[in-house]
PDB file of C-alpha atoms in Angstrom:
ATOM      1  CA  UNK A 672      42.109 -27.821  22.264  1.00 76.00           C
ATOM      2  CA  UNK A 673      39.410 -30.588  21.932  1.00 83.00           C
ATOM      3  CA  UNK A 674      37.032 -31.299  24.179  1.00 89.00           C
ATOM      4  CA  UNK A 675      38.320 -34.710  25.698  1.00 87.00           C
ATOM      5  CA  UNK A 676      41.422 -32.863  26.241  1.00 84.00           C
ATOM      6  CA  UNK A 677      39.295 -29.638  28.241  1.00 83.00           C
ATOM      7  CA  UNK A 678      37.473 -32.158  30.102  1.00 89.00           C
ATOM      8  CA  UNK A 679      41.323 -33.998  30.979  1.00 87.00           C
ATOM      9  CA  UNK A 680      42.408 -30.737  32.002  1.00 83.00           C
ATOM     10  CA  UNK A 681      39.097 -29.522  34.036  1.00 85.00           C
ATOM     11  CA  UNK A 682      39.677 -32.902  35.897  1.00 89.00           C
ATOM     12  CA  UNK A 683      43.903 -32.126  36.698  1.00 86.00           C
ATOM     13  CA  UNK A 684      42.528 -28.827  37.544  1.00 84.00           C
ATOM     14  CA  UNK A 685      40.057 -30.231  40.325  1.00 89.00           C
ATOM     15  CA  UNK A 686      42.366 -33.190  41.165  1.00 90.00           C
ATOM     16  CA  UNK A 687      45.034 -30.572  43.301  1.00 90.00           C
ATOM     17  CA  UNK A 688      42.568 -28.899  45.744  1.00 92.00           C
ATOM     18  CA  UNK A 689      40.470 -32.167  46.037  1.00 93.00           C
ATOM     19  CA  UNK A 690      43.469 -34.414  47.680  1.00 93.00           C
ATOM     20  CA  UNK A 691      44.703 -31.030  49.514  1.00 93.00           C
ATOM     21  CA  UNK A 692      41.107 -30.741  51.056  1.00 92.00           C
ATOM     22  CA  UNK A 693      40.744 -34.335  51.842  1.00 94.00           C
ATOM     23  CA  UNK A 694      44.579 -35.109  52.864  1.00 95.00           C
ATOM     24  CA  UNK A 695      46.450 -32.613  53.655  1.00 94.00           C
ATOM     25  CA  UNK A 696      44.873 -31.580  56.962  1.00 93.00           C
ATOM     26  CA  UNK A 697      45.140 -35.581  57.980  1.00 96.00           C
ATOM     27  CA  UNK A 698      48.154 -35.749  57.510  1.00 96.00           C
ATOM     28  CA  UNK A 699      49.340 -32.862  59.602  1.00 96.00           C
ATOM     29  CA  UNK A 700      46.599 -34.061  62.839  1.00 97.00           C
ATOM     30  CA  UNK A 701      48.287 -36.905  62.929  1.00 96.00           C
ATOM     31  CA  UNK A 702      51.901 -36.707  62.330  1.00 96.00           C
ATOM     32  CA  UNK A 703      52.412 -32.879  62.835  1.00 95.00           C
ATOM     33  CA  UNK A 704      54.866 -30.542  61.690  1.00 95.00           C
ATOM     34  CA  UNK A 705      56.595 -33.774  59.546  1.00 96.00           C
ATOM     35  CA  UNK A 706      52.583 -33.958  58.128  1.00 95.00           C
ATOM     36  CA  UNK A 707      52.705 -31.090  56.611  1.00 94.00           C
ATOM     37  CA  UNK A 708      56.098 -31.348  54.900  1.00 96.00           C
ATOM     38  CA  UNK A 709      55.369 -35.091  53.975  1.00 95.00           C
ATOM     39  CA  UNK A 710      51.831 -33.847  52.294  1.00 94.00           C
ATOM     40  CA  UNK A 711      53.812 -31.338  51.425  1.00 92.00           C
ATOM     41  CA  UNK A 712      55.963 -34.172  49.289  1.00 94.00           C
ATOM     42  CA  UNK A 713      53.688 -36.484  48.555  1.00 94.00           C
ATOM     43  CA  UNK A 714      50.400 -34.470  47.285  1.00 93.00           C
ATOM     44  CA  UNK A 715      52.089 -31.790  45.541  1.00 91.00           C
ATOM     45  CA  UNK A 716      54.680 -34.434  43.644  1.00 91.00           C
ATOM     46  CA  UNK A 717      52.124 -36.921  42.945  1.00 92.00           C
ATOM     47  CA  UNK A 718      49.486 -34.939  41.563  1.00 90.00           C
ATOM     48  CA  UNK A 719      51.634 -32.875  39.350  1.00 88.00           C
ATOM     49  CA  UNK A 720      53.129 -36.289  38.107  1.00 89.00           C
ATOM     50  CA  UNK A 721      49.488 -37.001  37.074  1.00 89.00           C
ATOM     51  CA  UNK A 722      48.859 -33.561  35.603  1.00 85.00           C
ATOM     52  CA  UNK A 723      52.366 -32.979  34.391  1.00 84.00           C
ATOM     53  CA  UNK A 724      54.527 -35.400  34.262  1.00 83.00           C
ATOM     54  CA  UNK A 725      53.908 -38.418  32.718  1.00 85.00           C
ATOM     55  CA  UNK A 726      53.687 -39.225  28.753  1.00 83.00           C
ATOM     56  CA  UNK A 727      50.042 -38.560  28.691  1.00 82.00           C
ATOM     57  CA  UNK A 728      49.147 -35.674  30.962  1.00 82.00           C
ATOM     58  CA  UNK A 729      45.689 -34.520  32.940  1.00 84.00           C
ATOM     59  CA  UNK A 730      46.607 -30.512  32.016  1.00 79.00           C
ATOM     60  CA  UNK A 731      47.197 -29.924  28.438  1.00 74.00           C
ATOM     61  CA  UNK A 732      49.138 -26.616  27.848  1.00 72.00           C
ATOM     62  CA  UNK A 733      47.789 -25.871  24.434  1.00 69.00           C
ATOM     63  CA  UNK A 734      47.741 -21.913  25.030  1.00 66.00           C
ATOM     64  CA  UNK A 735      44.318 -21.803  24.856  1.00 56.00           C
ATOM     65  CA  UNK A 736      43.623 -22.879  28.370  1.00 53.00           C
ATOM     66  CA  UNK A 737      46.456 -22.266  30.900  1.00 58.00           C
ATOM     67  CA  UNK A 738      46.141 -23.460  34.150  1.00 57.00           C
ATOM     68  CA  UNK A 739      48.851 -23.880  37.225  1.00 71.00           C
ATOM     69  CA  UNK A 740      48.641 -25.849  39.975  1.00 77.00           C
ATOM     70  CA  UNK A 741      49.082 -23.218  42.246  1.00 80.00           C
ATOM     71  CA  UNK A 742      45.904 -21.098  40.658  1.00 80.00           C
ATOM     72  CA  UNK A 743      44.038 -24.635  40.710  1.00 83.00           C
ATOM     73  CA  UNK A 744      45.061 -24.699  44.367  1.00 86.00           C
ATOM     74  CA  UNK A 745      43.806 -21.569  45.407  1.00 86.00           C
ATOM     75  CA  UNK A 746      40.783 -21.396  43.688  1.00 87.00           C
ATOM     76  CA  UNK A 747      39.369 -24.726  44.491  1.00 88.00           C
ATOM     77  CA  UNK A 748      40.130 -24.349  47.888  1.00 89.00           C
ATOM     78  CA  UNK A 749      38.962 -21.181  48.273  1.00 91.00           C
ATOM     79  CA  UNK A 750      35.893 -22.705  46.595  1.00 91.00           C
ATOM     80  CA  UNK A 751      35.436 -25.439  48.853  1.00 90.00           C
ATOM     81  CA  UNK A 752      35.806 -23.304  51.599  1.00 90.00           C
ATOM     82  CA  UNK A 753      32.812 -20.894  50.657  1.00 91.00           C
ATOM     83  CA  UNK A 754      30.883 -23.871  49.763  1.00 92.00           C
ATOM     84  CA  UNK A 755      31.186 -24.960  53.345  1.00 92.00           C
ATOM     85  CA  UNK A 756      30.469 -21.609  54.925  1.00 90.00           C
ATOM     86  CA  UNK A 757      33.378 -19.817  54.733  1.00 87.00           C
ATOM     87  CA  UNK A 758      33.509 -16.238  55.354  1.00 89.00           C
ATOM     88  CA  UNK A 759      33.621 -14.999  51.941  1.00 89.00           C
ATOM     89  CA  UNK A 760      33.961 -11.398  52.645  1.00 91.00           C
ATOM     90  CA  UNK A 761      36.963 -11.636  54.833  1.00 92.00           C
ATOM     91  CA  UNK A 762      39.169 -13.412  52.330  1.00 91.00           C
ATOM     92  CA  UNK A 763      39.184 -10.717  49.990  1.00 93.00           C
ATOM     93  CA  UNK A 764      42.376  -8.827  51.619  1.00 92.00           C
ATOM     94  CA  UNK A 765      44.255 -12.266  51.706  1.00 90.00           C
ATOM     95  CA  UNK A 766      43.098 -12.482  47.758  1.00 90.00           C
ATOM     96  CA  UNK A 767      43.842  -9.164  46.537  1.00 92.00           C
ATOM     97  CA  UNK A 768      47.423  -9.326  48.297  1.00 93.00           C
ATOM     98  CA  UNK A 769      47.579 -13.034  46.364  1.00 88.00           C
ATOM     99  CA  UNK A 770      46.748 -11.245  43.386  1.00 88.00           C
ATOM    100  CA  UNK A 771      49.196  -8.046  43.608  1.00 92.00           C
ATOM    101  CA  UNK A 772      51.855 -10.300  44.992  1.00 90.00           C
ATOM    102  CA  UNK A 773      51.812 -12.369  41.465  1.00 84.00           C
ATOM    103  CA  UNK A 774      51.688  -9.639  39.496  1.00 89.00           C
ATOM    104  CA  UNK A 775      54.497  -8.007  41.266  1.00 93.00           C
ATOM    105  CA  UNK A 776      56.567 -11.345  41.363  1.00 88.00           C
ATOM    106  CA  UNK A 777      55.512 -11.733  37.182  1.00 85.00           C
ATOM    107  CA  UNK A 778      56.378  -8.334  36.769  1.00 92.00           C
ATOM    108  CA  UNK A 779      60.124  -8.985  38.226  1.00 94.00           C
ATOM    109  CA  UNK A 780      60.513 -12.115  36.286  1.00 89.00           C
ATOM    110  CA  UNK A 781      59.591  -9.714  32.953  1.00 90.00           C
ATOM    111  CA  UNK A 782      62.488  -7.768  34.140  1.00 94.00           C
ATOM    112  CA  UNK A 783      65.303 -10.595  33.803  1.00 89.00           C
ATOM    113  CA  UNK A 784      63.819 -12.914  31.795  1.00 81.00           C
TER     114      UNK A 784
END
């Protein structure tokens, strides 16, 4: 991978949790329960047209760096949220059960796929 198309990807990578962080909550003050499917919608489609979709992607899958949008999700948020003040310590369980739930959920897929 070169190192335009690491920086491309570090960028797709912070592009998900940034618009989450600054939208998503918006969106659900001030049209409710329709917010949060319409951010729903509209973040998660746009963005991973950016970083996906289009001729010219944001995230490169080379195999040398893999990222999801999911993992970018969670871990910028989770970022953002400790940068903030967040209580670190008591997002561990909700982490760890992230975590085994994945590798349970891969560990299916292995089964059948």
């Amino acid at each position: 991978m070169t190192l335009g198309l690491g920086l491309a990807t570090l960028c797709g990578g912070f592009l998900f949790p940034f618009v989450i962080r600054m939208a998503w909550g918006k969106m659900v003050d001030n049209w409710g329960p329709i917010g949060g499917w319409m951010a729903a919608l509209f973040i998660v489609g746009t963005v991973w047209c950016i970083n996906h979709g289009i001729s010219t992607p944001m995230i490169t899958q080379s195999g040398a760096a893999w990222v999801d949008q999911g993992l970018a999700a969670g871990v910028g948020v989770w970022v953002a949220s400790a940068l903030v003040g967040g209580n670190v310590k008591k997002s561990f369980p909700k982490i760890a059960a992230a975590v085994i739930g994945g590798l349970l959920g891969g560990f299916l897929l292995s089964l059948f796929l």
